[in-house]
Amino acid sequence: MEDGVKKFLYVNRKAPYGTIYALEALEVVLIGAAFDQDVSLAFLDDGVFQLTKAQDTKEIGVKNFSPTFRALGDYEVTKLYVEKESLDERGLTADDLQEITYEDEDDDWAEKPSIIIVSRSEMADVMAGQDVILSF
Amino acid sequence: MSYEVDGQEIATDEEGYITDLSDWTPELAEVIAKAEGVEMTDEHWAVVNFLRDYYEEYQIAPAVRVLIKSIKKSMGPEVGNNKYMYELFPYGPAKQACKIAGLPKPTGCV
Amino acid sequence: MATLHTVNKSPFETQALLSCLGHTKAGDTVLLIEDGVYGAVGNTALADAVAGLGGAVTLAVLAPDLKARGIDEGRLMDGVKTVDYAGFVELAAEHDRTQAWL
């Protein structure tokens, strides 16, 4: 790990449109990406709803920010941990989530998946391995 | 503040970003560019079009370093570098080009 | 490498406490603050889930928030520790990171 680089985890536990948490989290991630830290995102509980496919907010008059998750790779945010149990509890599978990829600069720009499905105990390990945890 | 295209008044915020993104037309882009003191060339248009495509796909205007990196990848290093981009858009490629492209100010820009 | 978890919502309103308890590791502390303190009371529908931590995790409550809600310390589950504001600060300093469960 380079000097001064810390591990930051943004924890997302809320559904996308009922409250402002999800959008605020995403904006903080995009702004924070300028600081060249080791950033990961965690999606658990209702947070997994943020990543579902086919969101269309036209008729509720708010911005659909789900496409913005696909831009995270450009910001070198390439680790999106999604909790399997949270998906299961909500009747979702990995196939219900949109595809999010990044281009690996160190591997001839090969396109790789950003979403990493983890168990609850693996998620606990991810959390325990961080320097800073920001909750939304 | 507002712009005028074909006798139509286009509303903007206090910094000159248009408030209704659907108001944008290439003619409006020329008007905004003129107000910014920018003479639109093919290179300017390439950047503006890139920004509009990026916004269409991801619903955000990219941060300047993301913009330059992407332009470098798609159009080569002679266009995709800091110096050249600032020559095209002296007040900042993200900020000023977004304004001309009819997009909101990039997230994280102050 | 322990974490201080804070929970500030009643477990009867949100899943935050249960979710938090599902992600703790041995040596962690869960500090209940604001409406979270209702989760430390014994003889509730949730007491079993909380008690199931089995001692690997320390459960603490912020005393001023208990007092404000008229909850006598005698009504807390066994083994729950009470701390004041200075104790909160000490906990934050003793742990490697703090994670808020909103």
mmCIF file of C-alpha atoms in Angstrom:
data_model
loop_
_atom_site.group_PDB
_atom_site.id
_atom_site.type_symbol
_atom_site.label_atom_id
_atom_site.label_comp_id
_atom_site.label_asym_id
_atom_site.label_seq_id
_atom_site.Cartn_x
_atom_site.Cartn_y
_atom_site.Cartn_z
ATOM 1 C CA MET A 1 0.000 0.000 0.000
ATOM 2 C CA GLU A 2 1.349 3.445 -0.945
ATOM 3 C CA ASP A 3 2.057 5.949 1.786
ATOM 4 C CA GLY A 4 -0.962 7.885 2.916
ATOM 5 C CA VAL A 5 -3.418 5.731 0.997
ATOM 6 C CA LYS A 6 -6.225 4.595 3.251
ATOM 7 C CA LYS A 7 -8.959 2.093 2.725
ATOM 8 C CA PHE A 8 -12.336 3.798 2.557
ATOM 9 C CA LEU A 9 -15.592 1.874 2.539
ATOM 10 C CA TYR A 10 -18.883 3.533 1.691
ATOM 11 C CA VAL A 11 -21.717 1.491 3.183
ATOM 12 C CA ASN A 12 -25.060 1.692 1.387
ATOM 13 C CA ARG A 13 -28.059 0.292 3.266
ATOM 14 C CA LYS A 14 -30.970 2.307 1.849
ATOM 15 C CA ALA A 15 -33.167 1.943 -1.213
ATOM 16 C CA PRO A 16 -32.539 4.541 -3.921
ATOM 17 C CA TYR A 17 -35.476 6.959 -4.132
ATOM 18 C CA GLY A 18 -37.396 7.026 -0.828
ATOM 19 C CA THR A 19 -34.673 9.033 0.883
ATOM 20 C CA ILE A 20 -31.723 11.108 -0.290
ATOM 21 C CA TYR A 21 -29.077 8.825 1.292
ATOM 22 C CA ALA A 22 -28.262 6.781 -1.812
ATOM 23 C CA LEU A 23 -27.792 9.744 -4.131
ATOM 24 C CA GLU A 24 -25.777 11.637 -1.514
ATOM 25 C CA ALA A 25 -23.523 8.623 -1.037
ATOM 26 C CA LEU A 26 -22.863 8.375 -4.757
ATOM 27 C CA GLU A 27 -22.026 12.079 -4.982
ATOM 28 C CA VAL A 28 -19.628 11.804 -2.060
ATOM 29 C CA VAL A 29 -17.968 8.802 -3.719
ATOM 30 C CA LEU A 30 -17.498 10.726 -6.986
ATOM 31 C CA ILE A 31 -16.078 13.759 -5.223
ATOM 32 C CA GLY A 32 -13.968 11.661 -2.853
ATOM 33 C CA ALA A 33 -12.500 9.736 -5.797
ATOM 34 C CA ALA A 34 -10.296 12.759 -6.505
ATOM 35 C CA PHE A 35 -8.291 12.001 -3.369
ATOM 36 C CA ASP A 36 -6.689 8.798 -4.715
ATOM 37 C CA GLN A 37 -7.612 6.550 -1.806
ATOM 38 C CA ASP A 38 -8.412 2.843 -1.908
ATOM 39 C CA VAL A 39 -12.193 3.082 -2.216
ATOM 40 C CA SER A 40 -14.772 0.302 -2.037
ATOM 41 C CA LEU A 41 -18.544 0.359 -1.854
ATOM 42 C CA ALA A 42 -20.704 -2.034 0.156
ATOM 43 C CA PHE A 43 -24.346 -2.721 -0.639
ATOM 44 C CA LEU A 44 -26.371 -4.560 1.978
ATOM 45 C CA ASP A 45 -29.913 -4.584 3.347
ATOM 46 C CA ASP A 46 -32.093 -2.281 1.203
ATOM 47 C CA GLY A 47 -28.918 -0.839 -0.337
ATOM 48 C CA VAL A 48 -28.930 -3.725 -2.823
ATOM 49 C CA PHE A 49 -32.015 -2.151 -4.426
ATOM 50 C CA GLN A 50 -29.768 0.677 -5.665
ATOM 51 C CA LEU A 51 -28.143 -1.632 -8.204
ATOM 52 C CA THR A 52 -31.207 -3.262 -9.750
ATOM 53 C CA LYS A 53 -31.764 -3.151 -13.517
ATOM 54 C CA ALA A 54 -34.459 -1.295 -15.435
ATOM 55 C CA GLN A 55 -34.951 1.658 -13.084
ATOM 56 C CA ASP A 56 -37.035 4.364 -14.772
ATOM 57 C CA THR A 57 -37.887 7.410 -12.680
ATOM 58 C CA LYS A 58 -39.485 9.576 -15.373
ATOM 59 C CA GLU A 59 -42.933 9.437 -13.825
ATOM 60 C CA ILE A 60 -41.851 10.210 -10.260
ATOM 61 C CA GLY A 61 -39.958 13.314 -11.307
ATOM 62 C CA VAL A 62 -36.589 12.496 -9.766
ATOM 63 C CA LYS A 63 -33.281 11.784 -11.417
ATOM 64 C CA ASN A 64 -32.501 8.157 -12.215
ATOM 65 C CA PHE A 65 -28.947 7.878 -10.953
ATOM 66 C CA SER A 66 -28.577 4.144 -11.456
ATOM 67 C CA PRO A 67 -26.597 4.627 -14.742
ATOM 68 C CA THR A 68 -24.042 6.636 -12.775
ATOM 69 C CA PHE A 69 -22.832 3.480 -10.995
ATOM 70 C CA ARG A 70 -21.513 2.350 -14.385
ATOM 71 C CA ALA A 71 -19.254 5.429 -14.497
ATOM 72 C CA LEU A 72 -17.485 4.512 -11.248
ATOM 73 C CA GLY A 73 -14.820 2.561 -13.127
ATOM 74 C CA ASP A 74 -13.714 5.803 -14.810
ATOM 75 C CA TYR A 75 -13.183 7.166 -11.302
ATOM 76 C CA GLU A 76 -11.087 4.122 -10.359
ATOM 77 C CA VAL A 77 -13.772 2.860 -8.017
ATOM 78 C CA THR A 78 -13.823 -0.784 -9.009
ATOM 79 C CA LYS A 79 -14.923 -2.785 -5.959
ATOM 80 C CA LEU A 80 -18.663 -2.935 -5.317
ATOM 81 C CA TYR A 81 -19.349 -5.567 -2.654
ATOM 82 C CA VAL A 82 -22.946 -6.823 -2.654
ATOM 83 C CA GLU A 83 -24.223 -9.038 0.144
ATOM 84 C CA LYS A 84 -25.732 -12.342 -0.963
ATOM 85 C CA GLU A 85 -28.035 -12.700 2.070
ATOM 86 C CA SER A 86 -29.478 -9.230 1.479
ATOM 87 C CA LEU A 87 -30.252 -10.203 -2.134
ATOM 88 C CA ASP A 88 -31.793 -13.530 -1.044
ATOM 89 C CA GLU A 89 -33.995 -11.895 1.622
ATOM 90 C CA ARG A 90 -35.395 -9.570 -1.034
ATOM 91 C CA GLY A 91 -36.013 -12.264 -3.621
ATOM 92 C CA LEU A 92 -33.182 -10.989 -5.824
ATOM 93 C CA THR A 93 -30.276 -12.707 -7.526
ATOM 94 C CA ALA A 94 -27.119 -11.312 -9.092
ATOM 95 C CA ASP A 95 -28.955 -11.397 -12.438
ATOM 96 C CA ASP A 96 -31.357 -8.728 -11.197
ATOM 97 C CA LEU A 97 -28.462 -6.289 -10.849
ATOM 98 C CA GLN A 98 -27.180 -4.142 -13.676
ATOM 99 C CA GLU A 99 -23.836 -5.034 -15.149
ATOM 100 C CA ILE A 100 -21.077 -2.772 -13.873
ATOM 101 C CA THR A 101 -17.574 -3.126 -15.227
ATOM 102 C CA TYR A 102 -14.254 -1.334 -15.246
ATOM 103 C CA GLU A 103 -11.296 -1.371 -17.586
ATOM 104 C CA ASP A 104 -8.178 -2.696 -15.915
ATOM 105 C CA GLU A 105 -5.357 -0.317 -16.779
ATOM 106 C CA ASP A 106 -2.778 -2.895 -15.646
ATOM 107 C CA ASP A 107 -4.226 -5.658 -17.819
ATOM 108 C CA ASP A 108 -4.374 -4.059 -21.285
ATOM 109 C CA TRP A 109 -7.691 -2.368 -20.458
ATOM 110 C CA ALA A 110 -9.493 -5.693 -20.120
ATOM 111 C CA GLU A 111 -13.099 -5.211 -19.067
ATOM 112 C CA LYS A 112 -13.767 -6.751 -15.660
ATOM 113 C CA PRO A 113 -16.810 -6.912 -13.406
ATOM 114 C CA SER A 114 -16.922 -4.415 -10.532
ATOM 115 C CA ILE A 115 -19.661 -6.190 -8.591
ATOM 116 C CA ILE A 116 -18.399 -8.768 -6.100
ATOM 117 C CA ILE A 117 -21.077 -10.884 -4.437
ATOM 118 C CA VAL A 118 -20.053 -11.752 -0.878
ATOM 119 C CA SER A 119 -21.631 -13.601 2.026
ATOM 120 C CA ARG A 120 -22.605 -11.786 5.211
ATOM 121 C CA SER A 121 -19.530 -13.032 7.018
ATOM 122 C CA GLU A 122 -17.292 -12.013 4.107
ATOM 123 C CA MET A 123 -18.945 -8.597 4.233
ATOM 124 C CA ALA A 124 -18.076 -8.408 7.929
ATOM 125 C CA ASP A 125 -14.457 -9.182 6.961
ATOM 126 C CA VAL A 126 -14.494 -6.457 4.295
ATOM 127 C CA MET A 127 -15.751 -3.969 6.885
ATOM 128 C CA ALA A 128 -13.209 -5.051 9.477
ATOM 129 C CA GLY A 129 -10.386 -4.503 6.969
ATOM 130 C CA GLN A 130 -11.066 -0.780 6.443
ATOM 131 C CA ASP A 131 -9.404 2.334 7.784
ATOM 132 C CA VAL A 132 -12.493 4.488 7.406
ATOM 133 C CA ILE A 133 -16.146 3.544 7.054
ATOM 134 C CA LEU A 134 -18.677 6.071 5.799
ATOM 135 C CA SER A 135 -22.314 5.092 6.269
ATOM 136 C CA PHE A 136 -25.313 6.143 4.232
ATOM 137 C CA MET B 1 -28.912 35.659 -16.953
ATOM 138 C CA SER B 2 -30.234 34.091 -20.155
ATOM 139 C CA TYR B 3 -29.308 33.354 -23.762
ATOM 140 C CA GLU B 4 -31.272 34.143 -26.884
ATOM 141 C CA VAL B 5 -31.622 31.819 -29.874
ATOM 142 C CA ASP B 6 -33.958 32.739 -32.767
ATOM 143 C CA GLY B 7 -35.781 35.221 -30.568
ATOM 144 C CA GLN B 8 -36.346 32.546 -27.917
ATOM 145 C CA GLU B 9 -35.061 33.260 -24.432
ATOM 146 C CA ILE B 10 -33.261 30.352 -22.722
ATOM 147 C CA ALA B 11 -33.157 30.437 -18.924
ATOM 148 C CA THR B 12 -29.918 29.790 -17.014
ATOM 149 C CA ASP B 13 -28.704 29.744 -13.427
ATOM 150 C CA GLU B 14 -26.592 32.580 -12.061
ATOM 151 C CA GLU B 15 -23.424 31.060 -13.540
ATOM 152 C CA GLY B 16 -24.826 30.675 -17.041
ATOM 153 C CA TYR B 17 -25.612 26.937 -17.041
ATOM 154 C CA ILE B 18 -28.945 26.348 -18.746
ATOM 155 C CA THR B 19 -31.608 25.176 -16.317
ATOM 156 C CA ASP B 20 -33.616 22.950 -18.645
ATOM 157 C CA LEU B 21 -31.262 20.509 -20.335
ATOM 158 C CA SER B 22 -33.802 19.851 -23.086
ATOM 159 C CA ASP B 23 -33.416 23.477 -24.242
ATOM 160 C CA TRP B 24 -30.024 22.620 -25.713
ATOM 161 C CA THR B 25 -29.405 22.794 -29.460
ATOM 162 C CA PRO B 26 -26.159 23.131 -31.411
ATOM 163 C CA GLU B 27 -27.226 26.730 -32.203
ATOM 164 C CA LEU B 28 -27.515 27.414 -28.466
ATOM 165 C CA ALA B 29 -24.046 25.919 -27.967
ATOM 166 C CA GLU B 30 -22.653 28.492 -30.416
ATOM 167 C CA VAL B 31 -24.411 31.276 -28.511
ATOM 168 C CA ILE B 32 -23.093 30.106 -25.132
ATOM 169 C CA ALA B 33 -19.601 29.678 -26.586
ATOM 170 C CA LYS B 34 -19.671 33.223 -27.925
ATOM 171 C CA ALA B 35 -20.720 34.537 -24.511
ATOM 172 C CA GLU B 36 -17.754 32.612 -23.078
ATOM 173 C CA GLY B 37 -15.384 34.049 -25.673
ATOM 174 C CA VAL B 38 -14.821 30.616 -27.240
ATOM 175 C CA GLU B 39 -14.682 30.172 -31.008
ATOM 176 C CA MET B 40 -16.087 26.691 -31.708
ATOM 177 C CA THR B 41 -13.803 24.483 -33.843
ATOM 178 C CA ASP B 42 -14.068 20.795 -34.697
ATOM 179 C CA GLU B 43 -11.958 19.994 -31.627
ATOM 180 C CA HIS B 44 -14.317 21.993 -29.397
ATOM 181 C CA TRP B 45 -17.242 20.131 -30.884
ATOM 182 C CA ALA B 46 -15.570 16.796 -30.317
ATOM 183 C CA VAL B 47 -15.236 17.566 -26.619
ATOM 184 C CA VAL B 48 -18.765 18.938 -26.351
ATOM 185 C CA ASN B 49 -20.193 15.908 -28.124
ATOM 186 C CA PHE B 50 -18.167 13.606 -25.932
ATOM 187 C CA LEU B 51 -19.565 15.276 -22.814
ATOM 188 C CA ARG B 52 -23.123 15.017 -24.086
ATOM 189 C CA ASP B 53 -22.667 11.323 -24.883
ATOM 190 C CA TYR B 54 -21.133 10.724 -21.453
ATOM 191 C CA TYR B 55 -24.022 12.463 -19.748
ATOM 192 C CA GLU B 56 -26.556 10.580 -21.822
ATOM 193 C CA GLU B 57 -24.984 7.289 -20.799
ATOM 194 C CA TYR B 58 -24.106 7.914 -17.143
ATOM 195 C CA GLN B 59 -26.283 10.867 -16.099
ATOM 196 C CA ILE B 60 -23.291 12.844 -14.867
ATOM 197 C CA ALA B 61 -20.811 15.255 -16.336
ATOM 198 C CA PRO B 62 -17.384 13.692 -15.791
ATOM 199 C CA ALA B 63 -14.756 15.243 -13.559
ATOM 200 C CA VAL B 64 -12.014 16.960 -15.543
ATOM 201 C CA ARG B 65 -9.407 14.229 -15.045
ATOM 202 C CA VAL B 66 -11.948 11.613 -16.153
ATOM 203 C CA LEU B 67 -12.781 13.720 -19.187
ATOM 204 C CA ILE B 68 -9.143 14.129 -20.197
ATOM 205 C CA LYS B 69 -8.382 10.443 -19.655
ATOM 206 C CA SER B 70 -11.385 9.416 -21.747
ATOM 207 C CA ILE B 71 -10.610 11.894 -24.527
ATOM 208 C CA LYS B 72 -7.037 10.649 -24.570
ATOM 209 C CA LYS B 73 -8.308 7.114 -25.002
ATOM 210 C CA SER B 74 -10.820 7.939 -27.731
ATOM 211 C CA MET B 75 -9.041 10.751 -29.608
ATOM 212 C CA GLY B 76 -5.396 10.286 -28.776
ATOM 213 C CA PRO B 77 -2.855 12.055 -26.560
ATOM 214 C CA GLU B 78 -2.490 15.116 -28.817
ATOM 215 C CA VAL B 79 -6.047 16.164 -27.898
ATOM 216 C CA GLY B 80 -6.392 14.321 -24.592
ATOM 217 C CA ASN B 81 -3.959 16.266 -22.495
ATOM 218 C CA ASN B 82 -4.322 18.995 -19.919
ATOM 219 C CA LYS B 83 -2.548 21.721 -21.851
ATOM 220 C CA TYR B 84 -4.483 21.293 -25.078
ATOM 221 C CA MET B 85 -7.816 21.012 -23.293
ATOM 222 C CA TYR B 86 -7.170 24.235 -21.400
ATOM 223 C CA GLU B 87 -6.234 25.913 -24.674
ATOM 224 C CA LEU B 88 -9.611 24.889 -26.059
ATOM 225 C CA PHE B 89 -11.497 25.871 -22.908
ATOM 226 C CA PRO B 90 -9.440 28.406 -20.938
ATOM 227 C CA TYR B 91 -11.859 28.445 -17.998
ATOM 228 C CA GLY B 92 -11.571 24.714 -17.522
ATOM 229 C CA PRO B 93 -12.458 21.912 -19.926
ATOM 230 C CA ALA B 94 -15.041 20.366 -17.616
ATOM 231 C CA LYS B 95 -16.622 23.554 -16.350
ATOM 232 C CA GLN B 96 -16.704 25.608 -19.531
ATOM 233 C CA ALA B 97 -17.262 22.781 -21.988
ATOM 234 C CA CYS B 98 -20.140 21.481 -19.842
ATOM 235 C CA LYS B 99 -21.742 24.885 -19.971
ATOM 236 C CA ILE B 100 -21.507 24.927 -23.764
ATOM 237 C CA ALA B 101 -22.747 21.327 -23.881
ATOM 238 C CA GLY B 102 -25.830 22.356 -21.921
ATOM 239 C CA LEU B 103 -24.986 20.105 -18.965
ATOM 240 C CA PRO B 104 -24.936 20.806 -15.241
ATOM 241 C CA LYS B 105 -21.649 21.757 -13.636
ATOM 242 C CA PRO B 106 -19.598 18.588 -13.017
ATOM 243 C CA THR B 107 -20.074 16.992 -9.615
ATOM 244 C CA GLY B 108 -17.361 18.167 -7.286
ATOM 245 C CA CYS B 109 -16.626 21.367 -9.187
ATOM 246 C CA VAL B 110 -16.800 24.505 -7.094
ATOM 247 C CA MET C 1 -8.495 -4.474 15.017
ATOM 248 C CA ALA C 2 -11.887 -3.939 16.595
ATOM 249 C CA THR C 3 -14.768 -1.800 15.442
ATOM 250 C CA LEU C 4 -17.067 0.448 17.438
ATOM 251 C CA HIS C 5 -20.536 0.190 15.917
ATOM 252 C CA THR C 6 -23.149 2.804 16.707
ATOM 253 C CA VAL C 7 -26.880 2.315 16.229
ATOM 254 C CA ASN C 8 -29.209 5.275 16.631
ATOM 255 C CA LYS C 9 -32.606 3.883 15.606
ATOM 256 C CA SER C 10 -35.052 1.765 17.565
ATOM 257 C CA PRO C 11 -34.831 -1.898 16.550
ATOM 258 C CA PHE C 12 -38.620 -1.906 16.472
ATOM 259 C CA GLU C 13 -38.521 0.651 13.656
ATOM 260 C CA THR C 14 -35.584 -0.408 11.479
ATOM 261 C CA GLN C 15 -33.325 -3.394 10.845
ATOM 262 C CA ALA C 16 -30.203 -1.410 11.657
ATOM 263 C CA LEU C 17 -29.452 -3.131 14.971
ATOM 264 C CA LEU C 18 -30.105 -6.630 13.619
ATOM 265 C CA SER C 19 -28.024 -5.933 10.539
ATOM 266 C CA CYS C 20 -25.252 -4.518 12.708
ATOM 267 C CA LEU C 21 -25.274 -7.603 14.926
ATOM 268 C CA GLY C 22 -24.978 -9.750 11.807
ATOM 269 C CA HIS C 23 -21.745 -7.989 10.854
ATOM 270 C CA THR C 24 -19.899 -7.749 14.156
ATOM 271 C CA LYS C 25 -16.700 -9.589 14.959
ATOM 272 C CA ALA C 26 -15.366 -10.811 18.290
ATOM 273 C CA GLY C 27 -13.935 -7.905 20.249
ATOM 274 C CA ASP C 28 -16.242 -5.306 18.698
ATOM 275 C CA THR C 29 -18.456 -2.989 20.721
ATOM 276 C CA VAL C 30 -22.001 -2.043 19.758
ATOM 277 C CA LEU C 31 -22.991 1.269 21.291
ATOM 278 C CA LEU C 32 -26.684 2.115 21.278
ATOM 279 C CA ILE C 33 -27.453 5.827 21.166
ATOM 280 C CA GLU C 34 -30.549 8.009 20.686
ATOM 281 C CA ASP C 35 -33.570 5.782 19.890
ATOM 282 C CA GLY C 36 -31.149 2.871 19.561
ATOM 283 C CA VAL C 37 -31.176 2.505 23.357
ATOM 284 C CA TYR C 38 -34.578 0.775 23.202
ATOM 285 C CA GLY C 39 -32.648 -2.197 21.826
ATOM 286 C CA ALA C 40 -30.845 -2.738 25.136
ATOM 287 C CA VAL C 41 -33.987 -3.239 27.232
ATOM 288 C CA GLY C 42 -34.661 -6.767 28.499
ATOM 289 C CA ASN C 43 -37.902 -8.746 28.105
ATOM 290 C CA THR C 44 -38.667 -7.446 24.618
ATOM 291 C CA ALA C 45 -39.319 -9.341 21.423
ATOM 292 C CA LEU C 46 -35.777 -8.509 20.323
ATOM 293 C CA ALA C 47 -33.920 -9.333 23.505
ATOM 294 C CA ASP C 48 -33.118 -12.894 22.372
ATOM 295 C CA ALA C 49 -31.449 -11.757 19.159
ATOM 296 C CA VAL C 50 -29.377 -9.249 21.059
ATOM 297 C CA ALA C 51 -28.537 -11.681 23.852
ATOM 298 C CA GLY C 52 -27.476 -14.228 21.198
ATOM 299 C CA LEU C 53 -24.215 -12.338 20.768
ATOM 300 C CA GLY C 54 -22.834 -14.630 23.408
ATOM 301 C CA GLY C 55 -20.381 -12.240 24.973
ATOM 302 C CA ALA C 56 -18.015 -11.988 21.982
ATOM 303 C CA VAL C 57 -19.313 -8.483 21.436
ATOM 304 C CA THR C 58 -19.739 -5.831 24.111
ATOM 305 C CA LEU C 59 -23.085 -4.090 24.158
ATOM 306 C CA ALA C 60 -23.115 -0.553 25.531
ATOM 307 C CA VAL C 61 -25.719 2.188 25.835
ATOM 308 C CA LEU C 62 -25.353 5.916 26.166
ATOM 309 C CA ALA C 63 -26.706 6.759 29.628
ATOM 310 C CA PRO C 64 -28.005 10.271 28.855
ATOM 311 C CA ASP C 65 -30.183 8.800 26.076
ATOM 312 C CA LEU C 66 -31.549 6.161 28.491
ATOM 313 C CA LYS C 67 -32.296 8.782 31.102
ATOM 314 C CA ALA C 68 -33.999 11.047 28.589
ATOM 315 C CA ARG C 69 -36.361 8.213 27.703
ATOM 316 C CA GLY C 70 -37.091 7.291 31.308
ATOM 317 C CA ILE C 71 -35.445 3.878 31.051
ATOM 318 C CA ASP C 72 -34.088 2.671 34.378
ATOM 319 C CA GLU C 73 -30.744 0.858 34.109
ATOM 320 C CA GLY C 74 -32.351 -2.018 35.988
ATOM 321 C CA ARG C 75 -34.486 -2.769 32.942
ATOM 322 C CA LEU C 76 -31.492 -3.369 30.660
ATOM 323 C CA MET C 77 -30.482 -6.830 29.544
ATOM 324 C CA ASP C 78 -27.761 -8.515 31.564
ATOM 325 C CA GLY C 79 -24.251 -7.556 30.594
ATOM 326 C CA VAL C 80 -25.099 -4.233 28.979
ATOM 327 C CA LYS C 81 -22.615 -1.553 29.858
ATOM 328 C CA THR C 82 -23.656 2.087 30.289
ATOM 329 C CA VAL C 83 -21.357 4.911 29.274
ATOM 330 C CA ASP C 84 -21.541 8.696 29.499
ATOM 331 C CA TYR C 85 -20.338 11.070 26.777
ATOM 332 C CA ALA C 86 -16.736 10.804 27.939
ATOM 333 C CA GLY C 87 -17.096 7.027 27.794
ATOM 334 C CA PHE C 88 -18.346 7.317 24.205
ATOM 335 C CA VAL C 89 -15.205 9.249 23.301
ATOM 336 C CA GLU C 90 -13.024 6.661 25.045
ATOM 337 C CA LEU C 91 -14.701 3.862 23.124
ATOM 338 C CA ALA C 92 -14.121 5.674 19.846
ATOM 339 C CA ALA C 93 -10.458 6.125 20.742
ATOM 340 C CA GLU C 94 -9.982 2.506 21.858
ATOM 341 C CA HIS C 95 -11.335 0.989 18.639
ATOM 342 C CA ASP C 96 -9.641 0.999 15.238
ATOM 343 C CA ARG C 97 -12.642 2.367 13.383
ATOM 344 C CA THR C 98 -16.193 3.507 13.973
ATOM 345 C CA GLN C 99 -19.094 2.370 11.864
ATOM 346 C CA ALA C 100 -22.482 4.071 12.089
ATOM 347 C CA TRP C 101 -25.564 1.993 11.317
ATOM 348 C CA LEU C 102 -28.085 4.580 10.184
#
